[in-house]
mmCIF file of N, CA and C in Angstrom:
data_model
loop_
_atom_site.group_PDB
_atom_site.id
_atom_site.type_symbol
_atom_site.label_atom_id
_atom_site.label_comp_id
_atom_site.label_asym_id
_atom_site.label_seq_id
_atom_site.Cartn_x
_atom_site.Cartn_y
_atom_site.Cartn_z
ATOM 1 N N UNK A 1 84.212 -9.860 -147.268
ATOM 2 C CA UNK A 1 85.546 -10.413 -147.163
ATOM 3 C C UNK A 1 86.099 -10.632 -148.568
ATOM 4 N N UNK A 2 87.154 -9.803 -148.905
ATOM 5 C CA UNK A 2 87.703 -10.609 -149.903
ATOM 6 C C UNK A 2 88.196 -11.737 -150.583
ATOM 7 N N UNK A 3 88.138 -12.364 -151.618
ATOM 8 C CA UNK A 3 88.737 -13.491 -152.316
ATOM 9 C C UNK A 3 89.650 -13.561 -152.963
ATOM 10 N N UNK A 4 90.248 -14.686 -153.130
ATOM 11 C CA UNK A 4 90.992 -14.845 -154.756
ATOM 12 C C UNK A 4 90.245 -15.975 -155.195
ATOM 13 N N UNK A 5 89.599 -15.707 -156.668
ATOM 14 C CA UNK A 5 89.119 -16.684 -157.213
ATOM 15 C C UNK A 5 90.018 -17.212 -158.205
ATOM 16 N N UNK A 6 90.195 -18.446 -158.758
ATOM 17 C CA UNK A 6 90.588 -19.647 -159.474
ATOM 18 C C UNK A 6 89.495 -19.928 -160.596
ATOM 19 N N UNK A 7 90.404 -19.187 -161.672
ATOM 20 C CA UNK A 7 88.881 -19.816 -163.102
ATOM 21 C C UNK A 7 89.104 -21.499 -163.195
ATOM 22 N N UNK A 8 87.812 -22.177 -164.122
ATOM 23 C CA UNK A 8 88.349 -23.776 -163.656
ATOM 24 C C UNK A 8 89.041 -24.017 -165.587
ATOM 25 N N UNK A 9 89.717 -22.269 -166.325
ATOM 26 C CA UNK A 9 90.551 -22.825 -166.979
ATOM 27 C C UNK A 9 91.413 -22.184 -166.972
ATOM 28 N N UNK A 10 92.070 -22.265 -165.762
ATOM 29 C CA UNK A 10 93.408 -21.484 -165.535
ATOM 30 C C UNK A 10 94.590 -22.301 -165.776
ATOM 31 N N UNK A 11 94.826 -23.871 -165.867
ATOM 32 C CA UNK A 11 95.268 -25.037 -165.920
ATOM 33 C C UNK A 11 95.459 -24.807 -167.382
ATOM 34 N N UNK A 12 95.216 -23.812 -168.495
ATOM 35 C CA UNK A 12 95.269 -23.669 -170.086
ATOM 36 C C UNK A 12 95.536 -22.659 -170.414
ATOM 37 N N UNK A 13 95.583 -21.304 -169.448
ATOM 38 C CA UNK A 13 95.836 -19.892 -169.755
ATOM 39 C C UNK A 13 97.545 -19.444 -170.258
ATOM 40 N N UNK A 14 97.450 -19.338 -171.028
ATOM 41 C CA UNK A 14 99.294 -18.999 -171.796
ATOM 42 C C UNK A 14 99.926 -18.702 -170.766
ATOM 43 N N UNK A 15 99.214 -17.784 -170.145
ATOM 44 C CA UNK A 15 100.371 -16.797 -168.852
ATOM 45 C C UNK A 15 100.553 -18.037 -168.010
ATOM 46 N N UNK A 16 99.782 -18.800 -167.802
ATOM 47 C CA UNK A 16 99.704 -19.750 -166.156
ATOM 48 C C UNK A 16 100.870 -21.032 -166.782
ATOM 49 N N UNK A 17 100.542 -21.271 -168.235
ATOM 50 C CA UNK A 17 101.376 -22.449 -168.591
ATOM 51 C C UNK A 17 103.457 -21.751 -168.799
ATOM 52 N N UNK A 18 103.415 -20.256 -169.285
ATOM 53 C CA UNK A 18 104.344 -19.644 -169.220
ATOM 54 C C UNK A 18 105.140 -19.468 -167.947
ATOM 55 N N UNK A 19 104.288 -19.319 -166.960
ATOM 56 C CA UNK A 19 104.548 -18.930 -165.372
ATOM 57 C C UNK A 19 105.234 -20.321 -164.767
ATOM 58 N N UNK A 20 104.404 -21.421 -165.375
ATOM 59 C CA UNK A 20 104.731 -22.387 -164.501
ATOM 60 C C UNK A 20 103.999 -22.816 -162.888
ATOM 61 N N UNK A 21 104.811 -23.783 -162.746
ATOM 62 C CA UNK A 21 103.683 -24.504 -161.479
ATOM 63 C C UNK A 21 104.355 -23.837 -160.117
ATOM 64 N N UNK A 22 105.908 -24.355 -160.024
ATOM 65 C CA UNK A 22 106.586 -23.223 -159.256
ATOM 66 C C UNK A 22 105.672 -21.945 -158.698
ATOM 67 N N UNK A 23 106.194 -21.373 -159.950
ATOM 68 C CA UNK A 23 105.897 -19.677 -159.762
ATOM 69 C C UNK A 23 104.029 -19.599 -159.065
ATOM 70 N N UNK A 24 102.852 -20.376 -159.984
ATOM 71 C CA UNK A 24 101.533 -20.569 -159.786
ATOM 72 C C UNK A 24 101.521 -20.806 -158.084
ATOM 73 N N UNK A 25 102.221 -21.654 -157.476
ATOM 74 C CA UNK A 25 102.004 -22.186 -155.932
ATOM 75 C C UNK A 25 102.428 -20.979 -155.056
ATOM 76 N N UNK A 26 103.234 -20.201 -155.622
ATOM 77 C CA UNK A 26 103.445 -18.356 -155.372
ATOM 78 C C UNK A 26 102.228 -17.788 -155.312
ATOM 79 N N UNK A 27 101.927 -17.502 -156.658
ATOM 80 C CA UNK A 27 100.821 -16.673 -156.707
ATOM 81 C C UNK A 27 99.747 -17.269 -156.223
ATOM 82 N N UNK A 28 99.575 -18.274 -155.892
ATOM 83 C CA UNK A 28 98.224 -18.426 -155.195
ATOM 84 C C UNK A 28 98.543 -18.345 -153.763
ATOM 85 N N UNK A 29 98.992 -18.540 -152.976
ATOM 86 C CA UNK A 29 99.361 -18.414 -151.827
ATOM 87 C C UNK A 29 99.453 -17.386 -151.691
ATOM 88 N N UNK A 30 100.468 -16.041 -152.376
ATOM 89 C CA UNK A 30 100.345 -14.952 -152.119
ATOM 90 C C UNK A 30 99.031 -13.935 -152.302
ATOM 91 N N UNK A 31 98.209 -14.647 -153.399
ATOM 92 C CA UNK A 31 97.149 -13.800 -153.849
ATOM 93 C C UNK A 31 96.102 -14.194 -152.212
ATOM 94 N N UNK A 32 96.207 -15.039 -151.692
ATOM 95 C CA UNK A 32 95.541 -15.331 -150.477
ATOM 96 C C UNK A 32 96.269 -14.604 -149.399
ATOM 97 N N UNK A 33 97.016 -13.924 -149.340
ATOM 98 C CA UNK A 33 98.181 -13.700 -148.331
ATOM 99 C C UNK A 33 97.576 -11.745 -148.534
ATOM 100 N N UNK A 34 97.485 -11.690 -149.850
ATOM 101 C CA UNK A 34 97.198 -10.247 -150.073
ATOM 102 C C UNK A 34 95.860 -9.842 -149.694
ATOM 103 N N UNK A 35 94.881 -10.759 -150.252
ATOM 104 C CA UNK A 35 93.297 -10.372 -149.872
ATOM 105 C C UNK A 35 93.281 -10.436 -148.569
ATOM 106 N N UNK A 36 93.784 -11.472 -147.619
ATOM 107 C CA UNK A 36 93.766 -11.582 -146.097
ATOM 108 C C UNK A 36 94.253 -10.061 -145.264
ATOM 109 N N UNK A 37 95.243 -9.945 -145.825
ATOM 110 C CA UNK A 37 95.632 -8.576 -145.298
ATOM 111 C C UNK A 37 95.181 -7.082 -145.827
ATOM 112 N N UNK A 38 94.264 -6.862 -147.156
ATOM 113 C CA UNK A 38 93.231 -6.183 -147.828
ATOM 114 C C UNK A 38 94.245 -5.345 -148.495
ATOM 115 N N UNK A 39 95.351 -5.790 -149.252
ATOM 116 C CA UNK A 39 96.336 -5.217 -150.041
ATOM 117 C C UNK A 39 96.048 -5.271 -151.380
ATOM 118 N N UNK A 40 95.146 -5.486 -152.267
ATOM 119 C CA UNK A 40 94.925 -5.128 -152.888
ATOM 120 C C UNK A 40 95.302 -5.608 -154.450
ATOM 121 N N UNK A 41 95.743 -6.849 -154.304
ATOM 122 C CA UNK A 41 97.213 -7.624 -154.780
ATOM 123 C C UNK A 41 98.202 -7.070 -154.952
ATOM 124 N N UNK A 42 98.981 -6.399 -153.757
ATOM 125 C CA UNK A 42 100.151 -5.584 -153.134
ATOM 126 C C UNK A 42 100.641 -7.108 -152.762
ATOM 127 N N UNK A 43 102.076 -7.565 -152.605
ATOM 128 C CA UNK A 43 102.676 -8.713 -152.092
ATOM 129 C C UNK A 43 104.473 -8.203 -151.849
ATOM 130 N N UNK A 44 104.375 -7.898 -150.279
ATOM 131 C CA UNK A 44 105.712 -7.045 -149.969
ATOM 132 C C UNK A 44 106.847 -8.033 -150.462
ATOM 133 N N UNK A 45 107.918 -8.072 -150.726
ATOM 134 C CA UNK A 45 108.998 -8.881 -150.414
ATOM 135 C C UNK A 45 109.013 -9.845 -149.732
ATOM 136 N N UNK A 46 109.126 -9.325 -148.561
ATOM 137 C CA UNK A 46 109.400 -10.038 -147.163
ATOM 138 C C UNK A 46 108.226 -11.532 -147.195
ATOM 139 N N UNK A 47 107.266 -10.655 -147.566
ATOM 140 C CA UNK A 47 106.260 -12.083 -147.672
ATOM 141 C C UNK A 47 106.218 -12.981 -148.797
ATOM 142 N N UNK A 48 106.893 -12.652 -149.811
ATOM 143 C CA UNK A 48 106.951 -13.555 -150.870
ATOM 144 C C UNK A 48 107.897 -14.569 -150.223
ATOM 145 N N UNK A 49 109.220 -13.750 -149.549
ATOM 146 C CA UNK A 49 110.107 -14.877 -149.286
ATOM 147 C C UNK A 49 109.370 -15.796 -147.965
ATOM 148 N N UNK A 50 108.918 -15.261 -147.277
ATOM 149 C CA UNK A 50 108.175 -16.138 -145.998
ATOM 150 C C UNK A 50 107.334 -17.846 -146.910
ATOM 151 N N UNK A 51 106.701 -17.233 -147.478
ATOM 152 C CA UNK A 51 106.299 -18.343 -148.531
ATOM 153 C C UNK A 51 106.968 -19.101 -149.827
ATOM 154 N N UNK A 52 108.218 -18.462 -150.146
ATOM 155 C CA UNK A 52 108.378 -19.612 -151.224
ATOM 156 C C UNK A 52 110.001 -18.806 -150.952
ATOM 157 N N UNK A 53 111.194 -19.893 -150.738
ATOM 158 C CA UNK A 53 112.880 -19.700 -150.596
ATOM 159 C C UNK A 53 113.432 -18.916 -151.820
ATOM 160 N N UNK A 54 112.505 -19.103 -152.997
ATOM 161 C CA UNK A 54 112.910 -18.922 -154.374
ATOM 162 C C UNK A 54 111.778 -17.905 -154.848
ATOM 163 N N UNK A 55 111.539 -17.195 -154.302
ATOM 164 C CA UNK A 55 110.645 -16.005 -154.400
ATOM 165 C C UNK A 55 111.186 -15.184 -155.363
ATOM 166 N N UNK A 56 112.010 -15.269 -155.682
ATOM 167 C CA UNK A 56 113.214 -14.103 -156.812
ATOM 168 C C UNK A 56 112.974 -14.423 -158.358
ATOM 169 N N UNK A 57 113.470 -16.028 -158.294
ATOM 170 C CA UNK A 57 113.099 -16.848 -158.984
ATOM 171 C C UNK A 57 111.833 -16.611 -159.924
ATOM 172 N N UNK A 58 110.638 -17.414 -158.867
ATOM 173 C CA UNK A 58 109.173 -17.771 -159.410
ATOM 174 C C UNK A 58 108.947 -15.813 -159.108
ATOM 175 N N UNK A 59 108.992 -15.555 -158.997
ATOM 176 C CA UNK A 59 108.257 -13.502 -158.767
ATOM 177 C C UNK A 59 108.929 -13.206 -160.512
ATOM 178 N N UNK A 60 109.764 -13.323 -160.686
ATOM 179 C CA UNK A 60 110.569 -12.881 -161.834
ATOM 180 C C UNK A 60 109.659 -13.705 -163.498
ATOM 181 N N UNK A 61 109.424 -14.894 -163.057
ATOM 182 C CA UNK A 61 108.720 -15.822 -163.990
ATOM 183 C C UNK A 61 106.970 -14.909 -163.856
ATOM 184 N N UNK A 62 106.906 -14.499 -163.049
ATOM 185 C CA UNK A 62 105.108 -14.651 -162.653
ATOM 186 C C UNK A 62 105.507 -13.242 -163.695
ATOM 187 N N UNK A 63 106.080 -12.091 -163.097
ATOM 188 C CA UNK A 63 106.653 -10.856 -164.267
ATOM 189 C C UNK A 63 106.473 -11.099 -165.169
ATOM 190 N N UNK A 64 107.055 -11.805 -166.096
ATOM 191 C CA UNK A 64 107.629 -12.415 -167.159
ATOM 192 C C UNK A 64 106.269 -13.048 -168.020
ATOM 193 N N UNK A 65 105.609 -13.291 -167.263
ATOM 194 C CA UNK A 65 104.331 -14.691 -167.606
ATOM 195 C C UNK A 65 103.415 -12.927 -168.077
ATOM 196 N N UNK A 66 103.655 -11.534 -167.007
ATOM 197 C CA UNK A 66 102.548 -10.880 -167.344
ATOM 198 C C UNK A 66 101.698 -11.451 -165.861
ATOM 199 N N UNK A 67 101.585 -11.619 -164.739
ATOM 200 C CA UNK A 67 100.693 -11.556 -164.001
ATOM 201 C C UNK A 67 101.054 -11.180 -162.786
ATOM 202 N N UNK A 68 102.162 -10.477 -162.742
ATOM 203 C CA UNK A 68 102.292 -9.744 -161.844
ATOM 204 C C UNK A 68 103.908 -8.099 -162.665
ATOM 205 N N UNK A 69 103.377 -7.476 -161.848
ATOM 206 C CA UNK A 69 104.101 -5.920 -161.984
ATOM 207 C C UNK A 69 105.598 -5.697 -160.787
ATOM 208 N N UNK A 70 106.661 -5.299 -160.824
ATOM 209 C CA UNK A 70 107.312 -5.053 -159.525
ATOM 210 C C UNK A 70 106.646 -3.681 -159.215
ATOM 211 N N UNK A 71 106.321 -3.547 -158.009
ATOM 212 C CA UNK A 71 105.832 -2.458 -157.567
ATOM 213 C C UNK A 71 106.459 -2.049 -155.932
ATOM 214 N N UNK A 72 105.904 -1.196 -155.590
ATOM 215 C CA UNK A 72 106.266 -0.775 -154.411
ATOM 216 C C UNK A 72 104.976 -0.150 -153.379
ATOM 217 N N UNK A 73 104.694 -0.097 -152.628
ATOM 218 C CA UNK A 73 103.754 0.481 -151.578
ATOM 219 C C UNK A 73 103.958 0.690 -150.184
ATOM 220 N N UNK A 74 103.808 1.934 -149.961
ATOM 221 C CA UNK A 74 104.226 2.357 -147.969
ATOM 222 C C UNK A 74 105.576 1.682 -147.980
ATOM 223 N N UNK A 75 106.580 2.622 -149.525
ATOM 224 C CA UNK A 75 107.757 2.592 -148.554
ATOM 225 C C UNK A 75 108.281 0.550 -148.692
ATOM 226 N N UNK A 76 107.309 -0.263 -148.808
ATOM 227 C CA UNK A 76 107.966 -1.856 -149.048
ATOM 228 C C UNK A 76 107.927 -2.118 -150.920
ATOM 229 N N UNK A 77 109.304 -3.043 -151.204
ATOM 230 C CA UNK A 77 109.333 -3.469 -152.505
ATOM 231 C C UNK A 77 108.257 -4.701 -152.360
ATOM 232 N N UNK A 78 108.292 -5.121 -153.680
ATOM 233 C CA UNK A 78 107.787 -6.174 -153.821
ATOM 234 C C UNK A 78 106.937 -6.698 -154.931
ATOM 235 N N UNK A 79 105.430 -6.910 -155.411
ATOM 236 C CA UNK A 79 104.925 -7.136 -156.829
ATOM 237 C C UNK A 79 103.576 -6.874 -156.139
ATOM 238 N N UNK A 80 103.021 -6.443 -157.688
ATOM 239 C CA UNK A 80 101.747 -6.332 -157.794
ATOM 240 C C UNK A 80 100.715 -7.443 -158.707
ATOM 241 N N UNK A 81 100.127 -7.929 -158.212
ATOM 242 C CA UNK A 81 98.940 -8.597 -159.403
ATOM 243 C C UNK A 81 98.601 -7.594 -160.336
ATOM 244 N N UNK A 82 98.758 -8.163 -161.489
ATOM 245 C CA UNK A 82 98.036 -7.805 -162.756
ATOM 246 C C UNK A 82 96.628 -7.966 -162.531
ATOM 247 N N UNK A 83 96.102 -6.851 -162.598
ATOM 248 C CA UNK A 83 94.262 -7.019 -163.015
ATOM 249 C C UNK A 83 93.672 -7.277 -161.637
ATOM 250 N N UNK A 84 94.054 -7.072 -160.416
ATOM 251 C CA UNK A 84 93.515 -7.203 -159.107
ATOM 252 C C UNK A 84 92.227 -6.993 -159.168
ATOM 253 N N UNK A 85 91.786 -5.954 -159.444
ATOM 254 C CA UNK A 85 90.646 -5.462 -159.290
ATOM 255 C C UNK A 85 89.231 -6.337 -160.475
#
């Protein structure tokens, strides 16, 4: 089964303090949202907004921070995790 793991100094990482807490309650939710569904850190649109109103917003910051890519897959927009693998 896949994971998303949490280093215990992610609370100090440039990108995470750049990203913000906002954007962070995104990416963790979504990075759980992606392994659940075995995407690969693929995160469609549609599901960013299901989880956070301001998905445009914090997705654009997480970009920005470097920990996530806009990408596309099967045809849906949306972002990719940086470094999934």
């Amino acid at each position: 089964m896949p994971r998303i793991m949490v280093d215990d100094k992610l609370h100090s990482h440039r990108k995470i303090v750049r990203a913000g807490v906002q954007a962070m309650g995104l990416w963790v939710i979504a990075g759980s949202w992606s392994a659940d569904h075995l995407e690969d850190g693929f995160v469609p649109n549609y599901v960013a907004e299901r989880i956070d109103r301001d998905c445009e917003i914090h997705a654009a910051e997480l970009v920005t921070a470097g920990l996530w890519t806009v990408a596309e897959k099967n045809g849906d927009q949306g972002w990719q995790f940086h470094d999934w693998d």
